[in-house]
Amino acid sequence: MELKVEEIKSLEPVKFNYEDIKNWLITKTKEYKDVVYTPETITLARQDRATLNKVSSAINDEKKRIKNELLKPYVDFENKCKELMSIVDDASGTIDKQIKEFELKEQEEK
């Protein structure tokens, strides 16, 4: 029996408003490059950092969501392959056990 896998069609790149977001982020983050926070404005610094962290987190969350969607077909294939390999490994283990018992018996007889 031969494992026959149909050719996988190339996925299209994920389309999103990359350039718009990139330009917006470059513009917005330029403000933070030269800002100097003082003891009086440290609360503002914490707020700015929290805002930037939220933006980064939102981008990362969407990246993970898309990755999981794209990997669904692979995960299904992987799980099925693992199931098939388990069936083979079980049979191989049974044979291996008998071989080892036979070899041990031969050794004991010598």
mmCIF file of C-alpha atoms in Angstrom:
data_model
loop_
_atom_site.group_PDB
_atom_site.id
_atom_site.type_symbol
_atom_site.label_atom_id
_atom_site.label_comp_id
_atom_site.label_asym_id
_atom_site.label_seq_id
_atom_site.Cartn_x
_atom_site.Cartn_y
_atom_site.Cartn_z
ATOM 1 C CA MET A 1 0.000 0.000 0.000
ATOM 2 C CA GLU A 2 1.301 3.428 -0.904
ATOM 3 C CA LEU A 3 0.421 6.716 0.757
ATOM 4 C CA LYS A 4 -0.946 8.968 -1.970
ATOM 5 C CA VAL A 5 -1.255 12.621 -1.121
ATOM 6 C CA GLU A 6 -2.867 14.990 -3.588
ATOM 7 C CA GLU A 7 -0.723 17.945 -4.554
ATOM 8 C CA ILE A 8 -1.366 20.958 -2.408
ATOM 9 C CA LYS A 9 -2.360 24.094 -4.212
ATOM 10 C CA SER A 10 -0.336 27.086 -3.208
ATOM 11 C CA LEU A 11 -2.127 29.345 -0.772
ATOM 12 C CA GLU A 12 -2.658 32.935 -1.673
ATOM 13 C CA PRO A 13 -0.932 35.454 0.555
ATOM 14 C CA VAL A 14 -3.091 36.745 3.393
ATOM 15 C CA LYS A 15 -4.475 40.060 2.245
ATOM 16 C CA PHE A 16 -4.884 42.917 4.666
ATOM 17 C CA ASN A 17 -4.272 46.644 4.854
ATOM 18 C CA TYR A 18 -0.569 46.242 5.643
ATOM 19 C CA GLU A 19 0.661 49.445 4.008
ATOM 20 C CA ASP A 20 -2.049 51.578 5.630
ATOM 21 C CA ILE A 21 -1.329 50.161 9.071
ATOM 22 C CA LYS A 22 2.439 50.401 8.599
ATOM 23 C CA ASN A 23 2.251 54.066 7.555
ATOM 24 C CA TRP A 24 -0.119 54.859 10.422
ATOM 25 C CA LEU A 25 2.180 53.116 12.932
ATOM 26 C CA ILE A 26 5.303 54.862 11.607
ATOM 27 C CA THR A 27 3.578 58.217 11.938
ATOM 28 C CA LYS A 28 2.199 57.495 15.398
ATOM 29 C CA THR A 29 5.393 55.983 16.823
ATOM 30 C CA LYS A 30 7.599 58.841 15.601
ATOM 31 C CA GLU A 31 6.101 60.877 18.429
ATOM 32 C CA TYR A 32 7.519 58.455 20.968
ATOM 33 C CA LYS A 33 11.052 58.324 19.555
ATOM 34 C CA ASP A 34 12.077 61.745 20.827
ATOM 35 C CA VAL A 35 9.820 62.165 23.828
ATOM 36 C CA VAL A 36 11.538 62.528 27.174
ATOM 37 C CA TYR A 37 9.479 61.632 30.194
ATOM 38 C CA THR A 38 10.100 63.329 33.494
ATOM 39 C CA PRO A 39 9.079 62.312 36.995
ATOM 40 C CA GLU A 40 6.021 64.518 36.521
ATOM 41 C CA THR A 41 4.996 62.764 33.277
ATOM 42 C CA ILE A 42 5.830 59.169 34.234
ATOM 43 C CA THR A 43 2.083 58.423 34.476
ATOM 44 C CA LEU A 44 1.727 59.518 30.858
ATOM 45 C CA ALA A 45 4.687 57.283 29.947
ATOM 46 C CA ARG A 46 2.903 54.310 31.491
ATOM 47 C CA GLN A 47 -0.263 55.138 29.549
ATOM 48 C CA ASP A 48 1.698 55.477 26.293
ATOM 49 C CA ARG A 49 3.433 52.156 26.893
ATOM 50 C CA ALA A 50 0.098 50.465 27.635
ATOM 51 C CA THR A 51 -1.393 51.867 24.428
ATOM 52 C CA LEU A 52 1.534 50.623 22.343
ATOM 53 C CA ASN A 53 1.411 47.219 24.035
ATOM 54 C CA LYS A 54 -2.320 46.948 23.260
ATOM 55 C CA VAL A 55 -1.680 47.687 19.578
ATOM 56 C CA SER A 56 1.098 45.104 19.418
ATOM 57 C CA SER A 57 -1.063 42.566 21.236
ATOM 58 C CA ALA A 58 -3.987 43.130 18.854
ATOM 59 C CA ILE A 59 -1.720 42.566 15.847
ATOM 60 C CA ASN A 60 -0.257 39.418 17.434
ATOM 61 C CA ASP A 61 -3.703 38.046 18.320
ATOM 62 C CA GLU A 62 -4.887 38.434 14.733
ATOM 63 C CA LYS A 63 -1.688 36.815 13.449
ATOM 64 C CA LYS A 64 -2.287 33.797 15.705
ATOM 65 C CA ARG A 65 -5.939 33.560 14.660
ATOM 66 C CA ILE A 66 -5.035 33.493 10.966
ATOM 67 C CA LYS A 67 -2.225 30.994 11.580
ATOM 68 C CA ASN A 68 -4.617 28.631 13.366
ATOM 69 C CA GLU A 69 -7.120 28.890 10.504
ATOM 70 C CA LEU A 70 -4.456 28.148 7.920
ATOM 71 C CA LEU A 71 -3.095 25.207 9.930
ATOM 72 C CA LYS A 72 -6.450 23.454 10.402
ATOM 73 C CA PRO A 73 -6.056 21.254 7.290
ATOM 74 C CA TYR A 74 -2.489 20.374 8.270
ATOM 75 C CA VAL A 75 -3.420 19.522 11.871
ATOM 76 C CA ASP A 76 -6.152 17.191 10.586
ATOM 77 C CA PHE A 77 -3.657 15.515 8.218
ATOM 78 C CA GLU A 78 -1.043 15.273 10.974
ATOM 79 C CA ASN A 79 -3.488 13.632 13.398
ATOM 80 C CA LYS A 80 -4.553 11.080 10.798
ATOM 81 C CA CYS A 81 -0.904 10.278 10.015
ATOM 82 C CA LYS A 82 -0.186 9.815 13.728
ATOM 83 C CA GLU A 83 -3.117 7.418 13.990
ATOM 84 C CA LEU A 84 -1.822 5.385 11.033
ATOM 85 C CA MET A 85 1.721 5.357 12.431
ATOM 86 C CA SER A 86 0.369 4.166 15.776
ATOM 87 C CA ILE A 87 -1.240 1.159 14.093
ATOM 88 C CA VAL A 88 2.066 0.307 12.382
ATOM 89 C CA ASP A 89 4.125 0.924 15.530
ATOM 90 C CA ASP A 90 1.854 -1.352 17.550
ATOM 91 C CA ALA A 91 2.369 -4.227 15.102
ATOM 92 C CA SER A 92 6.104 -3.534 14.927
ATOM 93 C CA GLY A 93 6.299 -3.532 18.729
ATOM 94 C CA THR A 94 4.659 -6.938 18.881
ATOM 95 C CA ILE A 95 7.215 -8.341 16.442
ATOM 96 C CA ASP A 96 10.077 -6.606 18.262
ATOM 97 C CA LYS A 97 8.995 -8.168 21.551
ATOM 98 C CA GLN A 98 9.011 -11.654 20.025
ATOM 99 C CA ILE A 99 12.443 -11.107 18.457
ATOM 100 C CA LYS A 100 13.906 -9.957 21.781
ATOM 101 C CA GLU A 101 12.396 -12.923 23.608
ATOM 102 C CA PHE A 102 13.825 -15.273 20.981
ATOM 103 C CA GLU A 103 17.283 -13.674 21.175
ATOM 104 C CA LEU A 104 17.223 -13.792 24.990
ATOM 105 C CA LYS A 105 16.254 -17.471 24.905
ATOM 106 C CA GLU A 106 19.112 -18.191 22.459
ATOM 107 C CA GLN A 107 21.548 -16.353 24.738
ATOM 108 C CA GLU A 108 20.411 -18.324 27.786
ATOM 109 C CA GLU A 109 20.858 -21.617 25.934
ATOM 110 C CA LYS A 110 24.479 -20.774 25.122
#
